[in-house]
């Protein structure tokens, strides 16, 4: 149980285009999902907290108009990187926190590697 | 804001040697979690520590949470090649959303 999927796993796009990444909790409901960014051999940097049915909470320094987050259901959150540029190339990982659990462990998706040319 | 420092950044050991990674938080934590990320993979939850002074064991792994709930450690006894990966601690400050602050991670390599 507690499986999180992410799609696509890898995407290459041209500068200026937008890319949508989906994060799904497959066998549990998640009121809260998180989006992280990870550079090679570095830690996970939290970008935003996504809450079902409400606006996402963005971390300081993360542009909400550039990284659009939608958490339309208890099993799906999407991250859209708008007008992507080469500096947006990174590994994007989502995680989901099961609703109603006492422990707040997060279950991570396999990640999406974005390359912007 | 809350910061979590983790050392060392890298650790190279011979198979059979022990390994320890340490985390320190700038603020008192509600709980601390540990994750393992294999090369090319995603973080996988290992354990959560909640109580002051708590010690938990998983086979060769021993996790400790400090008395002040600001530091933690992960110790692996007699490392194996399957232990290779990056170990992250992640501190939870007690917010209702469950936001975690990750340490920088310790990259462990094990030489056979």
mmCIF file with all atom_site columns, N, CA and C in Angstrom, chain A residues 32 34 36 38 41-44 46 49 51 57 59 91 93 97 103-106 108-110, chain B residues 10 31 33 35 37 41-43 45 48 50 56 88 92 96-100 102-104 107:
data_model
loop_
_atom_site.group_PDB
_atom_site.id
_atom_site.type_symbol
_atom_site.label_atom_id
_atom_site.label_alt_id
_atom_site.label_comp_id
_atom_site.label_asym_id
_atom_site.label_entity_id
_atom_site.label_seq_id
_atom_site.pdbx_PDB_ins_code
_atom_site.Cartn_x
_atom_site.Cartn_y
_atom_site.Cartn_z
_atom_site.occupancy
_atom_site.B_iso_or_equiv
_atom_site.pdbx_formal_charge
_atom_site.auth_seq_id
_atom_site.auth_comp_id
_atom_site.auth_asym_id
_atom_site.auth_atom_id
_atom_site.pdbx_PDB_model_num
ATOM 1   N N  . UNK A 1 32  ? -3.208 16.329 1.723   1.00 0.00 ? 32  UNK A N  1
ATOM 2   C CA . UNK A 1 32  ? -2.043 17.178 1.524   1.00 0.00 ? 32  UNK A CA 1
ATOM 3   C C  . UNK A 1 32  ? -0.996 16.464 0.682   1.00 0.00 ? 32  UNK A C  1
ATOM 4   N N  . UNK A 1 34  ? 2.903  17.347 -1.347  1.00 0.00 ? 34  UNK A N  1
ATOM 5   C CA . UNK A 1 34  ? 4.024  18.274 -1.337  1.00 0.00 ? 34  UNK A CA 1
ATOM 6   C C  . UNK A 1 34  ? 4.804  18.160 -2.643  1.00 0.00 ? 34  UNK A C  1
ATOM 7   N N  . UNK A 1 36  ? 8.530  18.913 -4.302  1.00 0.00 ? 36  UNK A N  1
ATOM 8   C CA . UNK A 1 36  ? 9.929  19.189 -4.011  1.00 0.00 ? 36  UNK A CA 1
ATOM 9   C C  . UNK A 1 36  ? 10.707 19.306 -5.315  1.00 0.00 ? 36  UNK A C  1
ATOM 10  N N  . UNK A 1 38  ? 14.809 18.726 -6.534  1.00 0.00 ? 38  UNK A N  1
ATOM 11  C CA . UNK A 1 38  ? 16.083 18.186 -6.086  1.00 0.00 ? 38  UNK A CA 1
ATOM 12  C C  . UNK A 1 38  ? 17.123 18.304 -7.184  1.00 0.00 ? 38  UNK A C  1
ATOM 13  N N  . UNK A 1 41  ? 22.752 15.287 -6.321  1.00 0.00 ? 41  UNK A N  1
ATOM 14  C CA . UNK A 1 41  ? 23.508 15.106 -5.078  1.00 0.00 ? 41  UNK A CA 1
ATOM 15  C C  . UNK A 1 41  ? 23.181 16.175 -4.041  1.00 0.00 ? 41  UNK A C  1
ATOM 16  N N  . UNK A 1 42  ? 22.004 16.717 -4.108  1.00 0.00 ? 42  UNK A N  1
ATOM 17  C CA . UNK A 1 42  ? 21.574 17.690 -3.110  1.00 0.00 ? 42  UNK A CA 1
ATOM 18  C C  . UNK A 1 42  ? 20.285 17.227 -2.441  1.00 0.00 ? 42  UNK A C  1
ATOM 19  N N  . UNK A 1 43  ? 19.901 17.998 -1.456  1.00 0.00 ? 43  UNK A N  1
ATOM 20  C CA . UNK A 1 43  ? 18.726 17.619 -0.689  1.00 0.00 ? 43  UNK A CA 1
ATOM 21  C C  . UNK A 1 43  ? 17.440 17.994 -1.409  1.00 0.00 ? 43  UNK A C  1
ATOM 22  N N  . UNK A 1 44  ? 16.342 17.618 -0.814  1.00 0.00 ? 44  UNK A N  1
ATOM 23  C CA . UNK A 1 44  ? 15.039 17.981 -1.354  1.00 0.00 ? 44  UNK A CA 1
ATOM 24  C C  . UNK A 1 44  ? 14.668 19.370 -0.856  1.00 0.00 ? 44  UNK A C  1
ATOM 25  N N  . UNK A 1 46  ? 11.666 21.909 -0.524  1.00 0.00 ? 46  UNK A N  1
ATOM 26  C CA . UNK A 1 46  ? 10.220 22.019 -0.607  1.00 0.00 ? 46  UNK A CA 1
ATOM 27  C C  . UNK A 1 46  ? 9.844  23.261 -1.402  1.00 0.00 ? 46  UNK A C  1
ATOM 28  N N  . UNK A 1 49  ? 3.232  23.385 -0.628  1.00 0.00 ? 49  UNK A N  1
ATOM 29  C CA . UNK A 1 49  ? 2.320  22.418 -0.016  1.00 0.00 ? 49  UNK A CA 1
ATOM 30  C C  . UNK A 1 49  ? 0.985  22.548 -0.713  1.00 0.00 ? 49  UNK A C  1
ATOM 31  N N  . UNK A 1 51  ? -2.929 21.568 -0.954  1.00 0.00 ? 51  UNK A N  1
ATOM 32  C CA . UNK A 1 51  ? -4.059 21.094 -0.155  1.00 0.00 ? 51  UNK A CA 1
ATOM 33  C C  . UNK A 1 51  ? -5.296 20.952 -1.025  1.00 0.00 ? 51  UNK A C  1
ATOM 34  N N  . UNK A 1 57  ? 0.272  26.456 -0.722  1.00 0.00 ? 57  UNK A N  1
ATOM 35  C CA . UNK A 1 57  ? 1.125  27.339 0.077   1.00 0.00 ? 57  UNK A CA 1
ATOM 36  C C  . UNK A 1 57  ? 2.544  27.220 -0.454  1.00 0.00 ? 57  UNK A C  1
ATOM 37  N N  . UNK A 1 59  ? 6.636  28.072 -0.695  1.00 0.00 ? 59  UNK A N  1
ATOM 38  C CA . UNK A 1 59  ? 7.791  28.430 0.134   1.00 0.00 ? 59  UNK A CA 1
ATOM 39  C C  . UNK A 1 59  ? 8.382  29.745 -0.371  1.00 0.00 ? 59  UNK A C  1
ATOM 40  N N  . UNK A 1 91  ? 15.038 17.740 -11.009 1.00 0.00 ? 91  UNK A N  1
ATOM 41  C CA . UNK A 1 91  ? 14.268 16.547 -10.652 1.00 0.00 ? 91  UNK A CA 1
ATOM 42  C C  . UNK A 1 91  ? 13.150 17.011 -9.730  1.00 0.00 ? 91  UNK A C  1
ATOM 43  N N  . UNK A 1 93  ? 9.958  16.072 -7.443  1.00 0.00 ? 93  UNK A N  1
ATOM 44  C CA . UNK A 1 93  ? 9.376  14.926 -6.732  1.00 0.00 ? 93  UNK A CA 1
ATOM 45  C C  . UNK A 1 93  ? 8.168  15.395 -5.932  1.00 0.00 ? 93  UNK A C  1
ATOM 46  N N  . UNK A 1 97  ? 0.745  12.751 1.829   1.00 0.00 ? 97  UNK A N  1
ATOM 47  C CA . UNK A 1 97  ? 0.557  12.395 3.234   1.00 0.00 ? 97  UNK A CA 1
ATOM 48  C C  . UNK A 1 97  ? -0.838 11.819 3.378   1.00 0.00 ? 97  UNK A C  1
ATOM 49  N N  . UNK A 1 103 ? 0.613  9.229  12.247  1.00 0.00 ? 103 UNK A N  1
ATOM 50  C CA . UNK A 1 103 ? 1.952  9.594  11.822  1.00 0.00 ? 103 UNK A CA 1
ATOM 51  C C  . UNK A 1 103 ? 1.861  10.415 10.549  1.00 0.00 ? 103 UNK A C  1
ATOM 52  N N  . UNK A 1 104 ? 2.779  11.331 10.388  1.00 0.00 ? 104 UNK A N  1
ATOM 53  C CA . UNK A 1 104 ? 2.706  12.178 9.208   1.00 0.00 ? 104 UNK A CA 1
ATOM 54  C C  . UNK A 1 104 ? 3.796  11.866 8.209   1.00 0.00 ? 104 UNK A C  1
ATOM 55  N N  . UNK A 1 105 ? 4.134  10.576 8.097   1.00 0.00 ? 105 UNK A N  1
ATOM 56  C CA . UNK A 1 105 ? 5.141  10.237 7.105   1.00 0.00 ? 105 UNK A CA 1
ATOM 57  C C  . UNK A 1 105 ? 4.610  10.525 5.712   1.00 0.00 ? 105 UNK A C  1
ATOM 58  N N  . UNK A 1 106 ? 5.542  10.816 4.832   1.00 0.00 ? 106 UNK A N  1
ATOM 59  C CA . UNK A 1 106 ? 5.192  11.131 3.468   1.00 0.00 ? 106 UNK A CA 1
ATOM 60  C C  . UNK A 1 106 ? 5.657  9.995  2.556   1.00 0.00 ? 106 UNK A C  1
ATOM 61  N N  . UNK A 1 108 ? 6.659  9.134  -1.278  1.00 0.00 ? 108 UNK A N  1
ATOM 62  C CA . UNK A 1 108 ? 7.159  9.877  -2.412  1.00 0.00 ? 108 UNK A CA 1
ATOM 63  C C  . UNK A 1 108 ? 6.859  9.188  -3.740  1.00 0.00 ? 108 UNK A C  1
ATOM 64  N N  . UNK A 1 109 ? 6.608  10.015 -4.747  1.00 0.00 ? 109 UNK A N  1
ATOM 65  C CA . UNK A 1 109 ? 6.522  9.508  -6.098  1.00 0.00 ? 109 UNK A CA 1
ATOM 66  C C  . UNK A 1 109 ? 7.910  9.256  -6.645  1.00 0.00 ? 109 UNK A C  1
ATOM 67  N N  . UNK A 1 110 ? 8.004  8.621  -7.809  1.00 0.00 ? 110 UNK A N  1
ATOM 68  C CA . UNK A 1 110 ? 9.301  8.282  -8.388  1.00 0.00 ? 110 UNK A CA 1
ATOM 69  C C  . UNK A 1 110 ? 10.042 9.466  -8.986  1.00 0.00 ? 110 UNK A C  1
ATOM 70  N N  . UNK B 2 10  ? 29.355 13.161 2.966   1.00 0.00 ? 10  UNK B N  1
ATOM 71  C CA . UNK B 2 10  ? 29.735 11.916 2.313   1.00 0.00 ? 10  UNK B CA 1
ATOM 72  C C  . UNK B 2 10  ? 30.372 10.979 3.338   1.00 0.00 ? 10  UNK B C  1
ATOM 73  N N  . UNK B 2 31  ? 8.608  15.967 15.662  1.00 0.00 ? 31  UNK B N  1
ATOM 74  C CA . UNK B 2 31  ? 9.126  14.628 15.408  1.00 0.00 ? 31  UNK B CA 1
ATOM 75  C C  . UNK B 2 31  ? 10.169 14.719 14.310  1.00 0.00 ? 31  UNK B C  1
ATOM 76  N N  . UNK B 2 33  ? 11.912 12.379 11.029  1.00 0.00 ? 33  UNK B N  1
ATOM 77  C CA . UNK B 2 33  ? 11.769 11.206 10.184  1.00 0.00 ? 33  UNK B CA 1
ATOM 78  C C  . UNK B 2 33  ? 13.073 10.956 9.435   1.00 0.00 ? 33  UNK B C  1
ATOM 79  N N  . UNK B 2 35  ? 14.668 9.041  5.915   1.00 0.00 ? 35  UNK B N  1
ATOM 80  C CA . UNK B 2 35  ? 14.385 8.500  4.604   1.00 0.00 ? 35  UNK B CA 1
ATOM 81  C C  . UNK B 2 35  ? 15.678 8.002  3.962   1.00 0.00 ? 35  UNK B C  1
ATOM 82  N N  . UNK B 2 37  ? 17.309 7.218  0.078   1.00 0.00 ? 37  UNK B N  1
ATOM 83  C CA . UNK B 2 37  ? 17.137 7.373  -1.360  1.00 0.00 ? 37  UNK B CA 1
ATOM 84  C C  . UNK B 2 37  ? 18.266 6.622  -2.066  1.00 0.00 ? 37  UNK B C  1
ATOM 85  N N  . UNK B 2 41  ? 16.800 6.804  -7.477  1.00 0.00 ? 41  UNK B N  1
ATOM 86  C CA . UNK B 2 41  ? 15.464 6.524  -6.958  1.00 0.00 ? 41  UNK B CA 1
ATOM 87  C C  . UNK B 2 41  ? 14.862 7.689  -6.221  1.00 0.00 ? 41  UNK B C  1
ATOM 88  N N  . UNK B 2 42  ? 13.789 7.416  -5.501  1.00 0.00 ? 42  UNK B N  1
ATOM 89  C CA . UNK B 2 42  ? 13.130 8.450  -4.734  1.00 0.00 ? 42  UNK B CA 1
ATOM 90  C C  . UNK B 2 42  ? 13.228 8.115  -3.244  1.00 0.00 ? 42  UNK B C  1
ATOM 91  N N  . UNK B 2 43  ? 13.030 9.101  -2.386  1.00 0.00 ? 43  UNK B N  1
ATOM 92  C CA . UNK B 2 43  ? 13.130 8.841  -0.939  1.00 0.00 ? 43  UNK B CA 1
ATOM 93  C C  . UNK B 2 43  ? 12.093 7.840  -0.467  1.00 0.00 ? 43  UNK B C  1
ATOM 94  N N  . UNK B 2 45  ? 10.494 6.195  3.075   1.00 0.00 ? 45  UNK B N  1
ATOM 95  C CA . UNK B 2 45  ? 10.357 6.397  4.519   1.00 0.00 ? 45  UNK B CA 1
ATOM 96  C C  . UNK B 2 45  ? 10.949 5.218  5.278   1.00 0.00 ? 45  UNK B C  1
ATOM 97  N N  . UNK B 2 48  ? 9.938  7.094  11.990  1.00 0.00 ? 48  UNK B N  1
ATOM 98  C CA . UNK B 2 48  ? 9.637  8.373  12.618  1.00 0.00 ? 48  UNK B CA 1
ATOM 99  C C  . UNK B 2 48  ? 9.903  8.259  14.119  1.00 0.00 ? 48  UNK B C  1
ATOM 100 N N  . UNK B 2 50  ? 9.358  10.288 17.775  1.00 0.00 ? 50  UNK B N  1
ATOM 101 C CA . UNK B 2 50  ? 8.459  11.297 18.329  1.00 0.00 ? 50  UNK B CA 1
ATOM 102 C C  . UNK B 2 50  ? 8.844  11.724 19.750  1.00 0.00 ? 50  UNK B C  1
ATOM 103 N N  . UNK B 2 56  ? 15.010 3.665  18.441  1.00 0.00 ? 56  UNK B N  1
ATOM 104 C CA . UNK B 2 56  ? 14.317 2.600  17.719  1.00 0.00 ? 56  UNK B CA 1
ATOM 105 C C  . UNK B 2 56  ? 15.319 1.828  16.873  1.00 0.00 ? 56  UNK B C  1
ATOM 106 N N  . UNK B 2 88  ? 18.506 10.751 4.462   1.00 0.00 ? 88  UNK B N  1
ATOM 107 C CA . UNK B 2 88  ? 18.033 12.077 4.832   1.00 0.00 ? 88  UNK B CA 1
ATOM 108 C C  . UNK B 2 88  ? 17.288 12.020 6.160   1.00 0.00 ? 88  UNK B C  1
ATOM 109 N N  . UNK B 2 92  ? 9.985  17.668 11.523  1.00 0.00 ? 92  UNK B N  1
ATOM 110 C CA . UNK B 2 92  ? 8.619  18.185 11.487  1.00 0.00 ? 92  UNK B CA 1
ATOM 111 C C  . UNK B 2 92  ? 8.461  19.148 12.650  1.00 0.00 ? 92  UNK B C  1
ATOM 112 N N  . UNK B 2 96  ? 0.219  21.797 11.158  1.00 0.00 ? 96  UNK B N  1
ATOM 113 C CA . UNK B 2 96  ? -0.868 20.866 10.892  1.00 0.00 ? 96  UNK B CA 1
ATOM 114 C C  . UNK B 2 96  ? -0.744 20.219 9.519   1.00 0.00 ? 96  UNK B C  1
ATOM 115 N N  . UNK B 2 97  ? -0.074 20.862 8.590   1.00 0.00 ? 97  UNK B N  1
ATOM 116 C CA . UNK B 2 97  ? 0.052  20.289 7.259   1.00 0.00 ? 97  UNK B CA 1
ATOM 117 C C  . UNK B 2 97  ? 1.113  19.196 7.181   1.00 0.00 ? 97  UNK B C  1
ATOM 118 N N  . UNK B 2 98  ? 1.946  19.073 8.183   1.00 0.00 ? 98  UNK B N  1
ATOM 119 C CA . UNK B 2 98  ? 2.975  18.041 8.158   1.00 0.00 ? 98  UNK B CA 1
ATOM 120 C C  . UNK B 2 98  ? 4.172  18.385 7.335   1.00 0.00 ? 98  UNK B C  1
ATOM 121 N N  . UNK B 2 99  ? 4.443  19.670 7.151   1.00 0.00 ? 99  UNK B N  1
ATOM 122 C CA . UNK B 2 99  ? 5.593  20.091 6.358   1.00 0.00 ? 99  UNK B CA 1
ATOM 123 C C  . UNK B 2 99  ? 6.887  19.621 6.996   1.00 0.00 ? 99  UNK B C  1
ATOM 124 N N  . UNK B 2 100 ? 7.767  19.076 6.172   1.00 0.00 ? 100 UNK B N  1
ATOM 125 C CA . UNK B 2 100 ? 9.060  18.586 6.636   1.00 0.00 ? 100 UNK B CA 1
ATOM 126 C C  . UNK B 2 100 ? 10.186 19.462 6.117   1.00 0.00 ? 100 UNK B C  1
ATOM 127 N N  . UNK B 2 102 ? 14.036 19.008 5.256   1.00 0.00 ? 102 UNK B N  1
ATOM 128 C CA . UNK B 2 102 ? 15.014 17.964 5.049   1.00 0.00 ? 102 UNK B CA 1
ATOM 129 C C  . UNK B 2 102 ? 16.429 18.445 5.339   1.00 0.00 ? 102 UNK B C  1
ATOM 130 N N  . UNK B 2 103 ? 17.227 17.556 5.916   1.00 0.00 ? 103 UNK B N  1
ATOM 131 C CA . UNK B 2 103 ? 18.651 17.804 6.026   1.00 0.00 ? 103 UNK B CA 1
ATOM 132 C C  . UNK B 2 103 ? 19.295 17.631 4.666   1.00 0.00 ? 103 UNK B C  1
ATOM 133 N N  . UNK B 2 104 ? 20.581 17.941 4.598   1.00 0.00 ? 104 UNK B N  1
ATOM 134 C CA . UNK B 2 104 ? 21.280 17.905 3.313   1.00 0.00 ? 104 UNK B CA 1
ATOM 135 C C  . UNK B 2 104 ? 21.512 16.493 2.818   1.00 0.00 ? 104 UNK B C  1
ATOM 136 N N  . UNK B 2 107 ? 25.566 10.910 1.814   1.00 0.00 ? 107 UNK B N  1
ATOM 137 C CA . UNK B 2 107 ? 25.721 9.929  0.738   1.00 0.00 ? 107 UNK B CA 1
ATOM 138 C C  . UNK B 2 107 ? 26.667 8.827  1.223   1.00 0.00 ? 107 UNK B C  1
#
